[in-house]
Tab-separated table of C-alpha atoms and ligand atoms in Angstrom:
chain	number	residue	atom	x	y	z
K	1273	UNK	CA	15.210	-6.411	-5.190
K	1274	UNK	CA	12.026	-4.273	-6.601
K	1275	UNK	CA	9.003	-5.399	-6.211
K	1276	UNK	CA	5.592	-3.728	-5.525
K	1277	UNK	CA	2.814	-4.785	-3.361
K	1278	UNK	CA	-0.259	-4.485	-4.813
K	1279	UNK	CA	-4.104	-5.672	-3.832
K	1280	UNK	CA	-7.518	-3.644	-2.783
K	1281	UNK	CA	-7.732	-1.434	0.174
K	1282	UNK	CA	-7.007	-3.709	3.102
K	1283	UNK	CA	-5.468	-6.830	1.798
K	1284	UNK	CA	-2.758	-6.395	4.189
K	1285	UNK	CA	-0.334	-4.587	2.254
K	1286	UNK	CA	1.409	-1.777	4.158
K	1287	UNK	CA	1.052	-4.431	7.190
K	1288	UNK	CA	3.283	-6.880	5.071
K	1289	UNK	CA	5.746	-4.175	3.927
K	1290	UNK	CA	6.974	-3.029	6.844
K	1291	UNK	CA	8.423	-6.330	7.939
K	1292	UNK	CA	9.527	-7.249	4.721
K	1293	UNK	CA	11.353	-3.953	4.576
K	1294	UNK	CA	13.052	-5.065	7.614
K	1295	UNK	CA	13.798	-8.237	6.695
K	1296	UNK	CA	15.317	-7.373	3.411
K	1297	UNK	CA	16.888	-4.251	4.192
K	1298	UNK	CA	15.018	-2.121	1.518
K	1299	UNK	CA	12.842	0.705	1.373
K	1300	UNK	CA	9.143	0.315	2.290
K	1301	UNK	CA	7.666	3.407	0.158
K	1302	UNK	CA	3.961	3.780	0.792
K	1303	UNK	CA	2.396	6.462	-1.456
K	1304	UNK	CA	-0.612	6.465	0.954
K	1305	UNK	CA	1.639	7.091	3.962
K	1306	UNK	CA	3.487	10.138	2.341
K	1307	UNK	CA	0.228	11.633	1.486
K	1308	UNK	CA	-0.883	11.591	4.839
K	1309	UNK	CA	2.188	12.877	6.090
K	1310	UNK	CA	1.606	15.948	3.974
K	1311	UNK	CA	-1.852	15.639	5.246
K	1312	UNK	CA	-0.710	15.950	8.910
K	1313	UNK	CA	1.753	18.686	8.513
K	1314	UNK	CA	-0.513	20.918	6.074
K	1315	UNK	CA	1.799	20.857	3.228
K	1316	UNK	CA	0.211	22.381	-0.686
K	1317	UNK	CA	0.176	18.759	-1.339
K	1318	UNK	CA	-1.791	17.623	1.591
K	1319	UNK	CA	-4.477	20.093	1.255
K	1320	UNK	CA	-4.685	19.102	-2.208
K	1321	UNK	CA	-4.521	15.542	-1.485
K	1322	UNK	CA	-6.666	15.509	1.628
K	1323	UNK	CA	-10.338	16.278	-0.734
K	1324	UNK	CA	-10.064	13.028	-2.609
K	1325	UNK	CA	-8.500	11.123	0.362
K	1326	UNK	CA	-11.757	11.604	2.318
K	1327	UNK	CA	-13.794	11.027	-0.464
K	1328	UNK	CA	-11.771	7.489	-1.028
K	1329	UNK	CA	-11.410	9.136	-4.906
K	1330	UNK	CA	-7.712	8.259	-6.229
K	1331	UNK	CA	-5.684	11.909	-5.765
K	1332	UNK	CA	-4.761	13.127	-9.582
K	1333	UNK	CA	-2.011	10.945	-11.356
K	1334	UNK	CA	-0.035	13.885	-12.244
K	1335	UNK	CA	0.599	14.726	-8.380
K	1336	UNK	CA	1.101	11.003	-7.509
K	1337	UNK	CA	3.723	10.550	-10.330
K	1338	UNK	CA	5.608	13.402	-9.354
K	1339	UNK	CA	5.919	12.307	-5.765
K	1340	UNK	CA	7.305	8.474	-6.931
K	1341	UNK	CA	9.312	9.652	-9.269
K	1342	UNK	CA	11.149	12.028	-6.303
K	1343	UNK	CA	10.782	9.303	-4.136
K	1344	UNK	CA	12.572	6.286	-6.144
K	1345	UNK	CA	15.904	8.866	-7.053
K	1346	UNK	CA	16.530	9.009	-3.575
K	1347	UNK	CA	19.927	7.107	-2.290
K	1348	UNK	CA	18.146	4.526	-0.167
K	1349	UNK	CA	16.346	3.224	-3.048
K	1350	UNK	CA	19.689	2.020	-4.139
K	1351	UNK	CA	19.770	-1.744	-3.603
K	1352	UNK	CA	16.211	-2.244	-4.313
K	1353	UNK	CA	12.861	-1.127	-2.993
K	1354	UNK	CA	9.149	-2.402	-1.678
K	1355	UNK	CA	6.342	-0.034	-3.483
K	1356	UNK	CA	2.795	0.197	-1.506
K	1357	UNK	CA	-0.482	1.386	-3.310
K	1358	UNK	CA	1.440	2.334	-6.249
K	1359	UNK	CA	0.463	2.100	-9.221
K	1360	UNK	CA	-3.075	2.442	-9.048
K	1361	UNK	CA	-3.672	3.855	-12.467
K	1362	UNK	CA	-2.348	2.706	-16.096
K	1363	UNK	CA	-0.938	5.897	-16.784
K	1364	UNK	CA	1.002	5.870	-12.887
K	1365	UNK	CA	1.901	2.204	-14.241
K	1366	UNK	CA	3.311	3.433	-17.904
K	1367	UNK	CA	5.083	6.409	-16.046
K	1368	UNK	CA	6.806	3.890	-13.470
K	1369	UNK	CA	7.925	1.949	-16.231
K	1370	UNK	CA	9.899	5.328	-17.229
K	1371	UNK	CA	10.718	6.440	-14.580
K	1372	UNK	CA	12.561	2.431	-13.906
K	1373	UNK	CA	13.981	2.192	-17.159
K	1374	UNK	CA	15.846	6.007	-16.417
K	1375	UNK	CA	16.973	4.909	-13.248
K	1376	UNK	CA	18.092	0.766	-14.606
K	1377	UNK	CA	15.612	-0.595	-11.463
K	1378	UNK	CA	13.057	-2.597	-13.490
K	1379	UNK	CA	10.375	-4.552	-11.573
K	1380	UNK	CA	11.211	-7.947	-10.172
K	1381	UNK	CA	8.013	-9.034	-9.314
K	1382	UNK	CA	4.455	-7.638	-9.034
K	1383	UNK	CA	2.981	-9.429	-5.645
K	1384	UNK	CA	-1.101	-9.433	-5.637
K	1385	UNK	CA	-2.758	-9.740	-2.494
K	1386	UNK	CA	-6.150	-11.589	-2.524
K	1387	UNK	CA	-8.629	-11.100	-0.561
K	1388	UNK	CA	-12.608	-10.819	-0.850
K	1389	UNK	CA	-14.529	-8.174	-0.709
K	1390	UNK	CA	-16.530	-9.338	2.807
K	1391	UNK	CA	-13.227	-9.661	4.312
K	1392	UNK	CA	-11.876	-6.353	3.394
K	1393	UNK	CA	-14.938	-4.281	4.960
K	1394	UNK	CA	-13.827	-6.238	7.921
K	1395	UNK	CA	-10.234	-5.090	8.324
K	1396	UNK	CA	-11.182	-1.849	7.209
K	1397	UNK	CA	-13.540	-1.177	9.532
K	1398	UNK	CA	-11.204	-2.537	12.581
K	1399	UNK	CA	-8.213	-0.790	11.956
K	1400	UNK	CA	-6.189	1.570	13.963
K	1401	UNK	CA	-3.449	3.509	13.038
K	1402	UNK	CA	-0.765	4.915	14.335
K	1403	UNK	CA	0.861	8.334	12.756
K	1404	UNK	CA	4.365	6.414	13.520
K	1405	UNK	CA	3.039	3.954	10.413
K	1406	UNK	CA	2.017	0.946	12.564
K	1407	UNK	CA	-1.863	-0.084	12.331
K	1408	UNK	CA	-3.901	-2.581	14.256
K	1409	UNK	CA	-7.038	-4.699	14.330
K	1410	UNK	CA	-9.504	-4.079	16.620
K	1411	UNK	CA	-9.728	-7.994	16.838
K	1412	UNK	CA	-7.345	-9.573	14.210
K	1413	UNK	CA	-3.877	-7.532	15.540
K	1414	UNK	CA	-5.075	-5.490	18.674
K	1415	UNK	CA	-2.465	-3.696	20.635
K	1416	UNK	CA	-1.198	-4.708	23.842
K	1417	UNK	CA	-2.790	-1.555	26.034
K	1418	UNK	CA	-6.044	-0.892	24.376
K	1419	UNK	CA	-5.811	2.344	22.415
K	1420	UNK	CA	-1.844	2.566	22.129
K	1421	UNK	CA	0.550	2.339	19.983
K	1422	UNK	CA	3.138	-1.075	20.564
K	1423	UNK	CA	6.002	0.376	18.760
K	1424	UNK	CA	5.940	4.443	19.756
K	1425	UNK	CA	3.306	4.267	22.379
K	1426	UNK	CA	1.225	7.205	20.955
K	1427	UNK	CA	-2.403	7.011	20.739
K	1428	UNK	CA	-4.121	4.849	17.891
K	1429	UNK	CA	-6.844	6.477	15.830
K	1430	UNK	CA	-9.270	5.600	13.267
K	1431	UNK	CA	-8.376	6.932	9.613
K	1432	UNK	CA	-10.764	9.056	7.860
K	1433	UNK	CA	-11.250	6.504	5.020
K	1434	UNK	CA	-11.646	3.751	7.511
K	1435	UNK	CA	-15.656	5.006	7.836
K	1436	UNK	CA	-17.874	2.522	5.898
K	1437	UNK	CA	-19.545	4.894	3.196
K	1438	UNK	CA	-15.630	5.619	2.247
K	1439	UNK	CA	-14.286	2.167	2.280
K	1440	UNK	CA	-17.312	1.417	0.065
K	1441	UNK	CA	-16.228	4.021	-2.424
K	1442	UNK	CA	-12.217	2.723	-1.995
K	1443	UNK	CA	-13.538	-0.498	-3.123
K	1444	UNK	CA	-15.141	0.687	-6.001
K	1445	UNK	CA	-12.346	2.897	-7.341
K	1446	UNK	CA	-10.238	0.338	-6.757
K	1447	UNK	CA	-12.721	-2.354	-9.270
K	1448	UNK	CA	-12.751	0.383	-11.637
K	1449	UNK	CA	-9.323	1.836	-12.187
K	1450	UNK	CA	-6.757	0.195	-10.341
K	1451	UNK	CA	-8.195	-3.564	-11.132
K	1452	UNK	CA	-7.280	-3.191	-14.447
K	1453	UNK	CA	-3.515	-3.645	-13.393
K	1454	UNK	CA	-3.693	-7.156	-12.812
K	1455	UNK	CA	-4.168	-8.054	-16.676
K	1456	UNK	CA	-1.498	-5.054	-17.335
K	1457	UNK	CA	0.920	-6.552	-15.170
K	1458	UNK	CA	-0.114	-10.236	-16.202
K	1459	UNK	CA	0.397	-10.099	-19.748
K	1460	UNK	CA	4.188	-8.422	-18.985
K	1461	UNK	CA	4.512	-11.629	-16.459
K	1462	UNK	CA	5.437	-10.192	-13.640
K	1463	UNK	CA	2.227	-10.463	-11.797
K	1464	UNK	CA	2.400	-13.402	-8.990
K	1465	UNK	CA	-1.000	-13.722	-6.575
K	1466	UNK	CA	-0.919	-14.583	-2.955
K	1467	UNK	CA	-3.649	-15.774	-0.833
K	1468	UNK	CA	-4.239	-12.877	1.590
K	1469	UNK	CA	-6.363	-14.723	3.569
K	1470	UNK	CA	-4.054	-16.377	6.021
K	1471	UNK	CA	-2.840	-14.938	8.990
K	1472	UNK	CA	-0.800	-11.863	9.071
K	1473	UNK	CA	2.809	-14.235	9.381
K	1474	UNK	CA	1.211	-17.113	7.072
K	1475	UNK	CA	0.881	-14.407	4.197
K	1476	UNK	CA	4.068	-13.313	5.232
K	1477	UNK	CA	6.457	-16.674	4.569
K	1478	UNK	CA	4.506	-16.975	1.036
K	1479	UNK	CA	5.987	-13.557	0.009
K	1480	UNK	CA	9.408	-14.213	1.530
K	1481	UNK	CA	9.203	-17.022	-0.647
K	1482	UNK	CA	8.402	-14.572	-3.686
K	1483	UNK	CA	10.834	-12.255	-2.606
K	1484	UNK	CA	13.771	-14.862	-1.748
K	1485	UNK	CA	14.048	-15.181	-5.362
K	1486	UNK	CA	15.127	-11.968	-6.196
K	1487	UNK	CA	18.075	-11.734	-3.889
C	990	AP5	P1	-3.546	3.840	1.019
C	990	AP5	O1	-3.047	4.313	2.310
C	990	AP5	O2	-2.608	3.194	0.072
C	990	AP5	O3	-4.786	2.916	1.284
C	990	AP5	P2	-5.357	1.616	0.553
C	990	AP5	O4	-4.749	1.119	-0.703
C	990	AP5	O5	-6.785	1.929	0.508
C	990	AP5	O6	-4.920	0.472	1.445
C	990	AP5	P3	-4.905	0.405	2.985
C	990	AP5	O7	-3.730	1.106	3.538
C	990	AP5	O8	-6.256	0.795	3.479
C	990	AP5	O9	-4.782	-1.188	3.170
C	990	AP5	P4	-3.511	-2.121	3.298
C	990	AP5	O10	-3.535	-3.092	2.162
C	990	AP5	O11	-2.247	-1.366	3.532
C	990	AP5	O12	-3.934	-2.923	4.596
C	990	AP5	P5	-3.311	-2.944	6.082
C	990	AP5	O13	-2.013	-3.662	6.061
C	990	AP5	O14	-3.367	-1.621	6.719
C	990	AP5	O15	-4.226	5.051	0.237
C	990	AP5	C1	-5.122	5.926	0.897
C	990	AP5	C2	-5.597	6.994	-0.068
C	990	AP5	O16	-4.467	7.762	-0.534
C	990	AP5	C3	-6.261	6.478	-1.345
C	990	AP5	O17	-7.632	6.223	-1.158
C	990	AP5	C4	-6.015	7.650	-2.304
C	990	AP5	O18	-6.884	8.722	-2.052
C	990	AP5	C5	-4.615	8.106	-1.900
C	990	AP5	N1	-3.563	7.411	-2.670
C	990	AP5	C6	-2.565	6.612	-2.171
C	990	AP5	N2	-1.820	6.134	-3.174
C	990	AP5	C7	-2.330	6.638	-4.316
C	990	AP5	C8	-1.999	6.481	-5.702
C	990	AP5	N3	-0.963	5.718	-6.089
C	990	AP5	N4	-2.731	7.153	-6.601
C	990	AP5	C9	-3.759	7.942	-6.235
C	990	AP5	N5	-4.141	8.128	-4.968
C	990	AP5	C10	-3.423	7.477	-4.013
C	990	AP5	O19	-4.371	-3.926	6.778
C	990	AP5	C11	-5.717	-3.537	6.957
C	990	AP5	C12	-6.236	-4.078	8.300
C	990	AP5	O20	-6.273	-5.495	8.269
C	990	AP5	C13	-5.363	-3.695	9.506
C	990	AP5	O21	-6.206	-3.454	10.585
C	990	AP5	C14	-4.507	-4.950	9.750
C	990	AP5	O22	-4.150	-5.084	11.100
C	990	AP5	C15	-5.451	-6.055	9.293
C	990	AP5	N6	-4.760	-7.181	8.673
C	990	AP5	C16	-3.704	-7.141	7.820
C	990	AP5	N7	-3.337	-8.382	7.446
C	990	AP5	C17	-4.225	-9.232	8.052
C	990	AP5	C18	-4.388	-10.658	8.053
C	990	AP5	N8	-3.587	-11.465	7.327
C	990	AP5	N9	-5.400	-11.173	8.781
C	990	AP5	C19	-6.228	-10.372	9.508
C	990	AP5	N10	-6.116	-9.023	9.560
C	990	AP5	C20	-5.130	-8.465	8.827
C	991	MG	MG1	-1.770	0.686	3.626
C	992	ZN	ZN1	3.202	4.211	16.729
């Protein structure tokens, strides 16, 4: 199945994708997650990258479209795969729909994660990460030993873009260029909404549900 996640900066998406890759067995490719992996091991690309990631500015489509396009040939993407915070642009959205039709993996489904604005400061501001991909909630999802990682048992920290004047910003580049997706991807029907609201496995059965058709 191929579907991407898609919603504002903390609607819950990478925390959704990486059980549903594990429940359906496909690829859980997080455009934000590569970036900061380049970040971390001081790649060209994460240097580049890392001046509009701490400014909560969208990195330049060009590198982003590069990156998916290497990232979707690759032989696990084979049976299907789960995209997270991409597209965030029209043009990375007309270039996916390329890229797809060279490779015969069209969309399935678009999934939108709601969420208001109040709530999303919220989570943003709680959240720690871990470098192995998990992230927490400070109240909503905390780990069992304060500071440490459940799954790898490194130590959590608190992402650059997780500071309030830069989760302000995220939110507003998100209103302004990657909102517009929601009427792109509505009029080609393949946009279906979900009520982020619920808890973290509530959201999770109403995308199974999505994603069950597409089996
Ligand atoms: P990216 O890493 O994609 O960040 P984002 O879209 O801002 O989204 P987040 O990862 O912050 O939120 P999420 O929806 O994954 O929420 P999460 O599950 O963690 O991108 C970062 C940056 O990289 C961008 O700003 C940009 O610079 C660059 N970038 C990436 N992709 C790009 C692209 N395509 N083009 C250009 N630039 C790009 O949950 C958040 C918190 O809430 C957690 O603490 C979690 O525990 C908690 N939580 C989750 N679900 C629930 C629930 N149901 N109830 C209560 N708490 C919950
Ligand atoms: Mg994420
Ligand atoms: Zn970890």
């Amino acid at each position: 199945m191929n579907i991407a996640l898609f919603g504002p900066p903390g609607a819950g998406k990478g925390t959704q994708a990486k059980e549903l890759s594990k429940h359906y067995n496909i690829p859980h490719i997080s455009t934000g997650d590569i970036l900061r992996a380049n970040v971390r091991d001081g790649t060209e690309l994460g240097v580049k990258a890392k001046e509009y990631m701490d400014k909560g500015e969208l990195v330049p489509d060009a590198v982003l479209i590069g990156l998916i396009r290497n990232r979707l040939t690759e032989a696990d993407c084979k049976n299907g795969y789960l995209l997270d915070g991409y597209p965030r642009t029209i043009p990375q959205a007309d270039a996916l729909a390329d890229i797809l039709k060279e490779i015969s993996k069209p969309l399935d489904a678009v999934i939108n994660i709601e969420v208001s604005d109040e709530e999303l400061v919220k989570r943003l501001s709680g959240r720690r990460s871990c470098a192995c991909g998990e992230s927490y909630h400070l109240m909503f999802n905390p780990p069992e030993k304060e500071g440490v990682c459940n799954a790898c048992g490194a130590a959590l920290y608190q992402r650059d873009d997780d500071k309030e004047e830069v989760i302000r910003q995220r939110l507003t580049v998100y209103n302004k260029k990657t909102k517009p997706l929601i009427d792109y991807y509505g009029n080609s029907g393949l946009l279906v909404n979900v009520d982020g609201t619920g808890s973290v496995d509530s959201v999770f059965v109403v995308v199974c549900r999505i994603m069950d058709q597409y089996k």
